[in-house]
Amino acid sequence: MYTLGINAVFHDPSASLVWDGEVLAAAEEERFNHVKHGKRPGPFSTYELPFQAIDYCLRAAGIRLADVDHVAYSFDPYQLLGSHQVGAAISLPVAPSAHPTKSAWESPWEPLFLCYVLNAPRQLAGGAPHHLKERFPEVHADGPYRWHFVDHHLTHAVSAYHASPFEQAAVLTVDGRGERATTSYSIGDGNRLDRLGQVDVPHSLGILYEQVTEYLGFQRSSDEYKVMALTSFGKQRFLREFQEIICVQGEGRYTVQPPELEARFGPPRQRHAPIEARHHDVAASLQVALEETVLELARWLHGATRSDSLCLAGGVALNCVMNSCLRDRGPFSRLWVQPAAGDAGTSLGAALWVDARERGSESRHFRMDHAFLGPAYSDQDIERVLRWSKSSYRRMDDVAQEVAALLAVGNVVGWFQGRMEFGPRALGARSILASPIDASMQDRLNDIKDREDFRPVAPVVLEQEASRWFERAETSPFMLFVYPVRPDVAGRIPAVRHVDGTARIQTINRSQHPLFYDLVKAFRARTGVPVLINTSFNTRSEPIVCSPEDALRSFWSSPLDALAIGPFLVAKPAVDA
Ligand SMILES: [Fe+2]
């Protein structure tokens, strides 16, 4: 039984395909349409479906849309209309929100928003772009598949719990907003997932973080991780102000007052204006207030569930400093965070939920040990593109050894190997790699990627050696937690040590990605260091590369030294390769 999951609401549109409990494919639309976070501006494209990601999922399984049994959409508009009955009479426009709003993100009461969401089945049946029509014929608005609108926070919760290694767990989801919920609490047991409670708009930790992101001169719904990076430079002198804004009320409830940031902290920073100490302090105070709040929520959830395991999802769960605080100070002994914790992961959660429910399955056999669910390209496909591009290239005898040699002498290498990652982190399939041994490499990489100089770069480390280089390091395959760099080895990997002494690590074992593992091992053999810098293969404001064409374009338009693409090596003229 095929179930197609779709996320097309708010941001990070994506598609996932599940077959009888097994995840066959998942990808974000941004990788195909080259628009970061996937949505082109404009009233008519804002809510369009991720047709290219859907097309990829169908292609990966060798099927057409008519072969799909169920379509699971990660938002239930009928909750907003006061009726859960699909097909119930709807009169539009619906009553607008009492508060004037700037965007649909703030108000799904926007009639245009609801029109698009309610008409999504019709759009899927008839709206595919011409060049993708091959996989979309013979369907109409009523199927042949059955269409399911699924509660947004339920899809976040399933994306974490159903992909986790736990048989039983508490589940916490925190994001900007779903239909109404901004936070949800559940208990998972086998294939059951029961909601214990939720917090609704306007009280949203995710939206507060977005508002501060915008106040600090960054892009809302996109640059929150930059604010997180700033927190390490600041003092918590505005903590009391944020604790006035966020009020935890017990039993998992909290309120968030309108923050009035200008009134509290002065004029907002303009984009590209210098970052002052005040900005660092606002970021640091917000971060601590968020951590303390989520710790309180987790303590309540722990008491309510008596579970020792916690699954986390929702965009706020991409905050790896907060996750690490939960790990170190929270009541749960085991944590698992969905790597596509933002809205992209809801297509996966929606598909897994409908698949399990419709099959009446009692057991779960999917465990998300890796995130390599996107497209792969054969050696022949890659070589065809290399020839077409007229790049000079050669086939390597031993990819791991030859690339390790390039990295060991200070080259920065684009690394394009196997299936693309699902979620916002590059984990060894679409990465830019470099040696962590030279301290100046962080600046060089930020320069290559045209990133702000305060932003750290993250390391990949051999799983079996992680705890020798990072304090108390455990298996961490998705770069969702930070660990302190061990003081006795900090001088050997200065480029990956953030100003607060931590690093957001990825641990790698051979079963996750054999070639990537072999590369790190070969680098260790040459240098004694089982660590590489692993940053995403993209340049500023571009999504991570997906295809060989994308990789070559990015390689030739940035100062990368070499590109290891499948078994082939492309090098800039100055590089001795
Ligand atoms: Fe969400």
Coordinates of C-alpha atoms and ligand atoms in Angstrom, one line a residue:
M1 CA 0.0 0.0 0.0
Y2 CA 1.5 3.3 -1.1
T3 CA 0.9 6.4 0.9
L4 CA 2.1 9.8 -0.3
G5 CA 2.8 12.5 2.3
I6 CA 2.6 16.1 1.4
N7 CA 3.6 19.3 3.3
A8 CA 2.6 22.5 1.4
V9 CA 1.4 24.8 4.2
F10 CA 3.5 27.6 5.7
H11 CA 7.1 26.7 4.6
D12 CA 9.5 23.9 3.6
P13 CA 7.1 22.1 1.3
S14 CA 8.1 18.5 0.9
A15 CA 6.9 15.0 -0.2
S16 CA 7.5 11.5 1.3
L17 CA 6.4 8.1 0.1
V18 CA 5.7 5.2 2.4
W19 CA 5.0 1.6 1.3
D20 CA 3.6 -0.7 4.0
G21 CA 5.6 1.0 6.8
E22 CA 8.8 1.4 4.9
V23 CA 9.9 4.9 3.9
L24 CA 10.9 4.8 0.2
A25 CA 11.7 8.4 -0.5
A26 CA 11.5 11.9 1.0
A27 CA 12.7 15.3 -0.3
E28 CA 12.1 19.0 0.1
E29 CA 10.8 21.0 -2.9
E30 CA 13.5 23.6 -2.5
R31 CA 16.1 21.2 -3.8
F32 CA 14.3 21.0 -7.1
N33 CA 12.9 24.5 -7.6
H34 CA 16.1 26.2 -6.2
V35 CA 14.0 28.5 -3.9
K36 CA 15.3 28.3 -0.3
H37 CA 12.4 27.0 1.9
G38 CA 10.6 26.1 -1.3
K39 CA 8.1 28.8 -1.8
R40 CA 8.3 31.4 -4.5
P41 CA 6.9 34.8 -3.6
G42 CA 3.5 35.8 -5.0
P43 CA -0.1 35.2 -4.3
F44 CA -0.6 32.3 -6.7
S45 CA 2.5 30.2 -6.0
T46 CA 2.5 30.6 -2.2
Y47 CA 0.4 27.4 -1.5
E48 CA 1.2 25.4 -4.6
L49 CA 2.0 21.7 -4.0
P50 CA 5.6 20.4 -4.1
F51 CA 5.1 18.8 -7.5
Q52 CA 8.8 18.2 -8.2
A53 CA 9.3 16.5 -4.8
I54 CA 6.2 14.4 -5.4
D55 CA 7.5 13.5 -8.9
Y56 CA 10.8 12.4 -7.4
C57 CA 9.1 10.2 -4.8
L58 CA 6.9 8.5 -7.5
R59 CA 10.0 8.1 -9.8
A60 CA 12.1 6.6 -7.0
A61 CA 9.4 3.9 -6.4
G62 CA 8.8 3.4 -10.2
I63 CA 5.1 4.3 -9.9
R64 CA 2.6 6.9 -11.1
L65 CA 0.2 9.0 -9.0
A66 CA -2.6 6.7 -10.0
D67 CA -0.8 3.8 -8.2
V68 CA -1.0 5.7 -4.8
D69 CA -3.5 4.4 -2.3
H70 CA -3.6 7.3 0.1
V71 CA -2.5 10.9 0.1
A72 CA -1.8 12.4 3.6
Y73 CA -1.6 16.2 3.8
S74 CA 0.0 17.6 6.9
F75 CA -2.6 20.2 7.8
D76 CA -6.3 19.9 8.6
P77 CA -8.2 23.0 7.4
Y78 CA -11.5 21.7 8.6
Q79 CA -10.3 22.3 12.2
L80 CA -10.3 26.0 11.3
L81 CA -13.8 25.8 9.9
G82 CA -15.2 24.1 13.0
S83 CA -15.9 20.9 11.2
H84 CA -13.8 17.8 10.7
Q85 CA -16.1 16.5 8.1
V86 CA -14.4 16.5 4.7
G87 CA -16.8 17.7 2.1
A88 CA -18.9 19.7 4.6
A89 CA -20.5 22.8 3.2
I90 CA -18.0 25.7 3.4
S91 CA -18.9 29.3 2.8
L92 CA -16.0 31.5 1.9
P93 CA -14.7 33.9 2.7
V94 CA -14.6 32.8 6.3
A95 CA -14.6 35.2 9.2
P96 CA -11.2 37.0 9.3
S97 CA -9.2 37.1 12.4
A98 CA -10.0 39.8 15.0
H99 CA -6.4 41.0 14.8
P100 CA -5.0 42.5 11.6
T101 CA -2.2 40.3 10.4
K102 CA 0.7 40.6 8.0
S103 CA 0.7 37.1 6.5
A104 CA -1.1 33.8 6.2
W105 CA 1.7 32.4 8.5
E106 CA 0.2 34.6 11.2
S107 CA -3.4 34.0 10.3
P108 CA -4.8 30.9 8.5
W109 CA -8.1 32.7 8.7
E110 CA -7.0 34.4 5.5
P111 CA -9.6 33.3 3.0
L112 CA -7.0 32.8 0.2
F113 CA -5.1 30.5 2.4
L114 CA -8.1 28.3 3.2
C115 CA -9.1 28.3 -0.5
Y116 CA -5.7 26.9 -1.5
V117 CA -5.6 24.3 1.3
L118 CA -9.1 23.1 0.8
N119 CA -8.5 22.8 -3.0
A120 CA -5.3 20.9 -2.6
P121 CA -6.9 17.6 -3.8
R122 CA -8.0 19.3 -7.0
Q123 CA -4.6 20.9 -7.5
L124 CA -2.9 17.6 -7.1
A125 CA -5.2 16.0 -9.7
G126 CA -5.0 18.7 -12.3
G127 CA -2.2 21.2 -11.5
A128 CA 1.0 19.4 -12.2
P129 CA 3.4 21.3 -14.4
H130 CA 3.5 20.2 -18.0
H131 CA 7.1 18.8 -17.8
L132 CA 6.0 16.4 -15.0
K133 CA 2.7 15.2 -16.5
E134 CA 4.1 11.8 -17.2
R135 CA 3.5 10.6 -13.6
F136 CA 0.3 12.5 -12.9
P137 CA -2.4 11.3 -15.4
E138 CA -5.6 9.3 -14.7
V139 CA -6.4 10.9 -11.5
H140 CA -9.1 13.4 -10.6
A141 CA -10.0 15.3 -7.4
D142 CA -11.7 12.2 -5.9
G143 CA -8.8 9.9 -6.4
P144 CA -8.3 7.0 -7.2
Y145 CA -6.4 7.5 -3.9
R146 CA -8.1 8.6 -0.7
W147 CA -7.2 12.0 0.5
H148 CA -6.5 12.6 4.3
F149 CA -6.1 16.0 5.9
V150 CA -4.0 15.3 9.1
D151 CA -3.6 17.5 12.2
H152 CA -0.3 19.4 11.8
H153 CA 1.1 18.7 15.2
L154 CA 0.1 15.0 15.0
T155 CA 2.3 14.8 11.9
H156 CA 5.2 16.4 13.7
A157 CA 4.7 14.0 16.6
V158 CA 4.6 10.9 14.3
S159 CA 7.7 12.1 12.4
A160 CA 9.6 11.9 15.7
Y161 CA 8.0 8.9 17.5
H162 CA 7.4 6.6 14.6
A163 CA 10.9 7.1 13.3
S164 CA 12.5 6.8 16.7
P165 CA 14.1 3.6 18.2
F166 CA 11.6 3.7 21.2
E167 CA 8.7 1.3 21.7
Q168 CA 7.2 3.7 24.2
A169 CA 8.0 7.4 24.6
A170 CA 6.7 10.9 25.5
V171 CA 6.5 13.2 22.5
L172 CA 6.9 16.9 22.5
T173 CA 6.3 19.1 19.5
V174 CA 7.0 22.9 19.4
D175 CA 6.8 25.1 16.3
G176 CA 5.4 28.4 15.1
R177 CA 1.9 27.1 14.7
G178 CA -0.2 24.4 13.2
E179 CA -4.0 24.8 12.7
R180 CA -4.2 26.3 16.2
A181 CA -1.6 24.3 18.2
T182 CA 1.9 25.7 18.8
T183 CA 3.0 23.0 21.2
S184 CA 1.7 19.5 21.8
Y185 CA 2.2 16.7 24.3
S186 CA 1.6 13.0 23.5
I187 CA 2.4 9.5 24.7
G188 CA 3.4 6.9 22.2
D189 CA 3.0 3.2 22.8
G190 CA 3.4 0.7 19.9
N191 CA 1.5 2.3 17.0
R192 CA -0.7 4.3 19.3
L193 CA -0.1 8.0 19.8
D194 CA -2.4 9.8 22.3
R195 CA -2.4 13.5 22.8
L196 CA -2.3 14.6 26.4
G197 CA -2.6 18.4 25.8
Q198 CA -1.6 21.3 23.7
V199 CA -1.0 25.1 23.7
D200 CA -2.7 27.2 21.1
V201 CA -2.0 30.5 19.3
P202 CA -1.3 33.2 20.0
H203 CA 1.0 31.7 22.6
S204 CA 3.9 30.4 20.5
L205 CA 7.6 30.0 21.3
G206 CA 8.4 29.5 17.6
I207 CA 6.7 32.7 16.6
L208 CA 8.5 34.6 19.4
Y209 CA 11.8 33.3 18.2
E210 CA 10.9 34.4 14.6
Q211 CA 9.9 37.8 15.9
V212 CA 13.3 38.2 17.6
T213 CA 15.0 36.9 14.5
E214 CA 13.4 39.6 12.4
Y215 CA 14.1 42.3 15.1
L216 CA 17.8 41.3 14.9
G217 CA 17.9 42.0 11.2
F218 CA 17.7 38.5 9.9
Q219 CA 15.1 36.8 7.8
R220 CA 12.1 35.5 9.6
S221 CA 11.2 31.7 9.3
S222 CA 14.6 31.1 7.8
D223 CA 17.5 32.6 9.9
E224 CA 16.6 31.4 13.4
Y225 CA 19.9 29.4 13.5
K226 CA 21.9 32.6 13.1
V227 CA 20.3 34.0 16.2
M228 CA 21.1 30.7 18.0
A229 CA 24.8 31.1 16.9
L230 CA 24.8 34.7 18.2
T231 CA 23.7 33.6 21.7
S232 CA 27.1 32.4 22.6
F233 CA 28.5 35.9 22.3
G234 CA 26.0 37.6 24.6
K235 CA 25.0 38.0 28.3
Q236 CA 21.7 37.1 29.7
R237 CA 21.0 40.7 30.9
F238 CA 17.5 40.8 29.3
L239 CA 16.4 37.4 30.8
R240 CA 13.9 39.1 33.1
E241 CA 12.2 40.9 30.2
F242 CA 11.8 37.6 28.3
Q243 CA 10.5 35.9 31.4
E244 CA 7.8 38.6 31.5
I245 CA 6.9 37.8 28.0
I246 CA 6.8 34.0 28.5
C247 CA 4.8 32.9 31.5
V248 CA 4.8 29.2 32.4
Q249 CA 1.6 28.3 34.2
G250 CA 2.1 24.6 35.0
E251 CA 0.5 21.4 33.6
G252 CA 2.2 22.1 30.3
R253 CA 0.5 25.5 29.7
Y254 CA 2.2 28.8 29.1
T255 CA 1.4 32.2 27.6
V256 CA 3.5 34.4 25.4
Q257 CA 2.6 38.1 25.6
P258 CA 3.2 40.4 22.6
P259 CA 6.9 41.0 23.0
E260 CA 7.0 44.8 22.1
L261 CA 10.7 44.3 21.3
E262 CA 11.3 47.9 20.2
A263 CA 9.8 49.3 23.4
R264 CA 11.9 46.9 25.5
F265 CA 15.2 46.8 23.6
G266 CA 15.4 49.8 21.4
P267 CA 15.2 50.2 17.6
P268 CA 15.5 47.0 15.5
R269 CA 18.8 46.2 13.8
Q270 CA 18.7 46.8 10.1
R271 CA 19.9 44.0 7.8
H272 CA 23.7 44.3 7.2
A273 CA 24.0 46.8 10.0
P274 CA 26.8 46.0 12.5
I275 CA 25.9 43.5 15.3
E276 CA 26.2 45.3 18.6
A277 CA 26.6 43.9 22.2
R278 CA 22.9 44.7 22.7
H279 CA 21.9 42.3 19.9
H280 CA 24.1 39.5 21.3
D281 CA 22.4 40.0 24.7
V282 CA 18.9 39.9 23.3
A283 CA 19.7 36.7 21.5
A284 CA 21.4 35.1 24.6
S285 CA 18.5 36.1 26.8
L286 CA 15.9 34.8 24.5
Q287 CA 17.7 31.5 24.2
V288 CA 18.0 31.0 27.9
A289 CA 14.3 31.9 28.4
L290 CA 13.4 29.3 25.7
E291 CA 15.5 26.7 27.3
E292 CA 14.1 27.3 30.8
T293 CA 10.6 27.2 29.4
V294 CA 11.0 24.0 27.5
L295 CA 12.7 22.4 30.5
E296 CA 9.6 23.2 32.5
L297 CA 7.3 21.7 29.8
A298 CA 9.5 18.6 29.7
R299 CA 9.3 18.2 33.4
W300 CA 5.6 18.3 33.4
L301 CA 5.4 15.9 30.4
H302 CA 7.8 13.5 32.2
G303 CA 5.5 13.5 35.3
A304 CA 2.4 13.0 33.1
T305 CA 3.9 10.1 31.1
R306 CA 6.4 8.4 33.5
S307 CA 8.4 7.6 30.4
D308 CA 12.2 7.8 30.4
S309 CA 12.3 8.5 26.6
L310 CA 11.4 11.7 24.8
C311 CA 10.8 12.3 21.1
L312 CA 11.0 15.9 19.8
A313 CA 9.9 17.6 16.6
G314 CA 8.7 20.9 15.3
G315 CA 10.9 23.7 14.0
V316 CA 12.0 24.7 17.5
A317 CA 13.5 21.2 17.9
L318 CA 16.2 22.3 15.3
N319 CA 17.6 24.4 18.1
C320 CA 20.5 22.1 19.0
V321 CA 21.6 24.2 22.0
M322 CA 18.1 23.8 23.4
N323 CA 18.1 20.1 22.7
S324 CA 21.4 19.8 24.5
C325 CA 20.0 21.6 27.5
L326 CA 17.1 19.1 27.6
R327 CA 19.7 16.3 27.3
D328 CA 21.9 17.7 30.2
R329 CA 19.3 19.1 32.5
G330 CA 16.0 17.5 31.5
P331 CA 14.2 14.6 33.2
F332 CA 14.4 12.2 30.3
S333 CA 17.3 9.8 30.0
R334 CA 16.9 9.2 26.3
L335 CA 16.1 11.8 23.6
W336 CA 15.4 11.3 19.9
V337 CA 14.9 14.3 17.6
Q338 CA 13.5 14.0 14.0
P339 CA 16.3 15.3 11.7
A340 CA 13.7 17.0 9.5
A341 CA 12.1 18.5 12.6
G342 CA 10.8 21.6 10.7
D343 CA 7.7 21.5 8.5
A344 CA 9.5 19.4 5.8
G345 CA 9.3 16.4 8.2
T346 CA 5.5 16.7 8.4
S347 CA 5.1 15.0 5.0
L348 CA 6.9 12.0 6.5
G349 CA 4.8 12.1 9.7
A350 CA 1.6 12.4 7.7
A351 CA 2.5 9.4 5.4
L352 CA 3.6 7.2 8.3
W353 CA 0.5 7.9 10.3
V354 CA -2.0 7.2 7.5
D355 CA -0.1 4.2 6.4
A356 CA -0.2 2.6 9.9
R357 CA -3.8 3.5 10.5
E358 CA -5.1 2.3 7.2
R359 CA -3.2 -1.0 7.4
G360 CA -4.3 -1.4 11.0
S361 CA -0.7 -2.2 11.8
E362 CA 0.0 -2.9 15.5
S363 CA 3.8 -2.8 15.1
R364 CA 6.3 -0.3 13.7
H365 CA 9.4 -1.5 11.9
F366 CA 10.8 1.7 10.5
R367 CA 13.7 3.2 12.4
M368 CA 15.3 6.3 11.0
D369 CA 19.0 5.4 11.3
H370 CA 20.0 7.8 8.5
A371 CA 18.4 10.6 6.5
F372 CA 19.5 9.5 3.0
L373 CA 16.1 9.4 1.5
G374 CA 16.6 11.8 -1.5
P375 CA 17.7 11.3 -5.1
A376 CA 20.8 9.5 -6.1
Y377 CA 22.5 9.6 -9.5
S378 CA 24.3 6.8 -11.3
D379 CA 27.9 7.1 -12.4
Q380 CA 26.7 7.2 -16.0
D381 CA 24.3 10.1 -15.2
I382 CA 27.1 12.0 -13.5
E383 CA 29.6 11.4 -16.3
R384 CA 27.1 12.5 -18.9
V385 CA 26.7 15.9 -17.1
L386 CA 30.5 16.2 -16.7
R387 CA 31.0 15.7 -20.4
W388 CA 28.2 18.1 -21.2
S389 CA 29.7 20.8 -18.9
K390 CA 33.1 20.4 -20.6
S391 CA 34.7 20.2 -17.1
S392 CA 37.9 18.3 -17.1
Y393 CA 37.7 15.4 -14.8
R394 CA 39.2 12.0 -14.0
R395 CA 37.9 8.8 -12.4
M396 CA 39.5 8.1 -9.0
D397 CA 41.0 4.7 -8.1
D398 CA 40.1 5.1 -4.4
V399 CA 37.7 7.9 -3.7
A400 CA 38.2 7.9 0.1
Q401 CA 42.0 7.9 0.0
E402 CA 42.4 10.5 -2.8
V403 CA 39.9 12.9 -1.2
A404 CA 41.5 12.5 2.2
A405 CA 44.9 13.4 0.7
L406 CA 43.4 16.6 -0.8
L407 CA 41.7 17.5 2.5
A408 CA 44.9 16.8 4.5
V409 CA 46.8 19.5 2.7
G410 CA 44.2 22.1 3.2
N411 CA 41.9 21.9 0.2
V412 CA 38.2 22.5 0.5
V413 CA 36.2 19.8 -1.4
G414 CA 32.6 19.6 -2.6
W415 CA 31.4 16.1 -1.8
F416 CA 28.4 14.6 -3.8
Q417 CA 27.9 11.0 -3.0
G418 CA 24.8 8.8 -3.0
R419 CA 21.2 9.7 -1.9
M420 CA 20.6 13.3 -0.8
E421 CA 19.7 14.0 2.8
F422 CA 16.2 14.8 4.0
G423 CA 16.1 17.7 6.3
P424 CA 18.2 20.9 6.6
R425 CA 21.6 19.3 7.5
A426 CA 24.2 18.0 5.1
L427 CA 25.4 14.7 6.5
G428 CA 27.8 13.4 4.0
A429 CA 25.8 13.2 0.8
R430 CA 25.8 16.8 -0.3
S431 CA 28.6 18.4 1.8
I432 CA 31.5 20.8 1.6
L433 CA 34.4 19.2 3.5
A434 CA 37.6 20.6 4.9
S435 CA 40.3 19.9 7.5
P436 CA 39.5 21.1 11.1
I437 CA 43.2 21.3 11.9
D438 CA 43.8 24.8 10.7
A439 CA 42.0 27.5 12.7
S440 CA 41.6 29.8 9.7
M441 CA 39.5 27.2 7.9
Q442 CA 36.3 28.5 9.6
D443 CA 36.8 31.9 8.1
R444 CA 37.7 30.5 4.8
L445 CA 34.5 28.4 4.7
N446 CA 32.4 31.3 5.8
D447 CA 34.0 33.3 3.0
I448 CA 33.4 30.6 0.4
K449 CA 29.8 30.3 1.4
D450 CA 29.4 34.1 1.9
R451 CA 28.2 33.5 5.5
E452 CA 28.4 35.8 8.5
D453 CA 31.8 35.4 10.2
F454 CA 30.2 34.6 13.7
R455 CA 28.8 31.4 12.4
P456 CA 30.5 28.1 13.5
V457 CA 31.1 25.2 11.2
A458 CA 30.2 21.7 12.4
P459 CA 32.3 18.5 12.5
V460 CA 31.7 14.9 11.5
V461 CA 33.6 12.4 13.7
L462 CA 34.0 8.7 13.6
E463 CA 31.3 7.3 16.0
Q464 CA 33.6 5.1 17.9
E465 CA 36.0 7.9 18.6
A466 CA 33.5 10.7 19.3
S467 CA 33.9 10.6 23.1
R468 CA 37.7 10.9 22.9
W469 CA 37.2 14.3 21.1
F470 CA 34.0 15.6 22.6
E471 CA 32.9 15.4 26.2
R472 CA 30.2 12.8 27.0
A473 CA 29.6 12.5 23.3
E474 CA 27.1 9.8 22.3
T475 CA 25.7 8.6 19.0
S476 CA 24.5 11.8 17.2
P477 CA 24.0 11.1 13.5
F478 CA 22.0 14.2 12.7
M479 CA 23.8 17.2 14.1
L480 CA 21.1 18.0 16.5
F481 CA 23.1 18.3 19.7
V482 CA 26.2 20.2 20.8
Y483 CA 29.0 18.7 22.9
P484 CA 32.0 20.5 24.5
V485 CA 35.3 19.9 22.7
R486 CA 37.6 18.1 25.1
P487 CA 40.2 20.6 26.3
D488 CA 43.1 18.2 25.8
V489 CA 42.4 17.9 22.0
A490 CA 40.8 21.4 21.4
G491 CA 44.1 22.7 20.0
R492 CA 44.0 20.0 17.3
I493 CA 40.6 20.8 15.9
P494 CA 40.4 24.6 16.4
A495 CA 38.2 25.3 13.3
V496 CA 35.2 23.4 14.6
R497 CA 35.2 24.8 18.2
H498 CA 32.6 27.5 18.7
V499 CA 33.3 30.5 20.8
D500 CA 31.5 28.8 23.8
G501 CA 33.8 25.7 23.5
T502 CA 31.2 23.4 21.9
A503 CA 30.7 21.8 18.5
R504 CA 27.5 20.6 16.9
I505 CA 28.7 17.1 16.0
Q506 CA 27.7 14.4 13.6
T507 CA 28.8 10.9 14.4
I508 CA 29.2 8.5 11.5
N509 CA 29.3 4.7 11.4
R510 CA 29.9 2.6 8.4
S511 CA 26.4 1.3 8.0
Q512 CA 25.0 4.9 7.6
H513 CA 27.3 5.9 4.7
P514 CA 30.2 3.5 3.9
L515 CA 32.1 5.9 1.6
F516 CA 31.8 8.9 3.9
Y517 CA 32.9 6.8 6.9
D518 CA 35.9 5.5 4.9
L519 CA 36.8 9.0 4.0
V520 CA 36.9 10.2 7.6
K521 CA 38.9 7.1 8.5
A522 CA 41.4 7.8 5.7
F523 CA 41.8 11.4 6.9
R524 CA 42.5 10.0 10.4
A525 CA 45.2 7.7 8.9
R526 CA 46.9 10.7 7.4
T527 CA 46.6 13.2 10.2
G528 CA 45.7 11.3 13.4
V529 CA 42.4 13.3 13.5
P530 CA 39.1 11.4 13.0
V531 CA 37.2 14.7 12.4
L532 CA 36.3 16.7 9.3
I533 CA 34.5 19.9 8.9
N534 CA 31.2 19.1 7.3
T535 CA 29.1 22.0 6.1
S536 CA 26.2 22.0 3.6
F537 CA 27.0 22.1 -0.1
N538 CA 25.4 25.4 -1.1
T539 CA 26.3 29.0 -1.3
R540 CA 24.4 31.9 0.3
S541 CA 20.7 32.0 -0.1
E542 CA 20.8 28.9 -2.3
P543 CA 19.3 25.6 -1.1
I544 CA 21.6 22.6 -0.8
V545 CA 22.5 21.1 -4.2
C546 CA 20.5 18.1 -5.4
S547 CA 21.6 17.1 -8.9
P548 CA 25.1 16.8 -10.6
E549 CA 24.2 20.0 -12.6
D550 CA 23.6 21.9 -9.3
A551 CA 26.9 20.6 -7.8
L552 CA 28.9 21.7 -10.9
R553 CA 27.2 25.1 -11.0
S554 CA 28.0 25.6 -7.3
F555 CA 31.5 24.3 -7.7
W556 CA 32.4 26.6 -10.6
S557 CA 30.8 29.7 -9.1
S558 CA 32.5 29.4 -5.7
P559 CA 36.1 29.1 -4.6
L560 CA 35.9 25.4 -3.8
D561 CA 39.2 23.7 -4.7
A562 CA 37.9 20.3 -5.9
L563 CA 34.7 18.4 -6.4
A564 CA 34.4 14.6 -5.6
I565 CA 31.2 13.7 -7.5
G566 CA 30.6 9.9 -7.5
P567 CA 33.8 8.3 -8.5
F568 CA 35.0 11.4 -10.4
L569 CA 37.2 14.3 -9.4
V570 CA 37.0 17.8 -10.8
A571 CA 39.7 20.2 -9.6
K572 CA 40.4 23.8 -10.1
P573 CA 43.6 24.5 -12.1
A574 CA 45.7 25.5 -9.1
V575 CA 45.0 22.3 -7.2
D576 CA 47.5 19.5 -7.5
A577 CA 45.1 16.6 -7.9
Ligands
FE1 FE 5.1 23.0 12.0

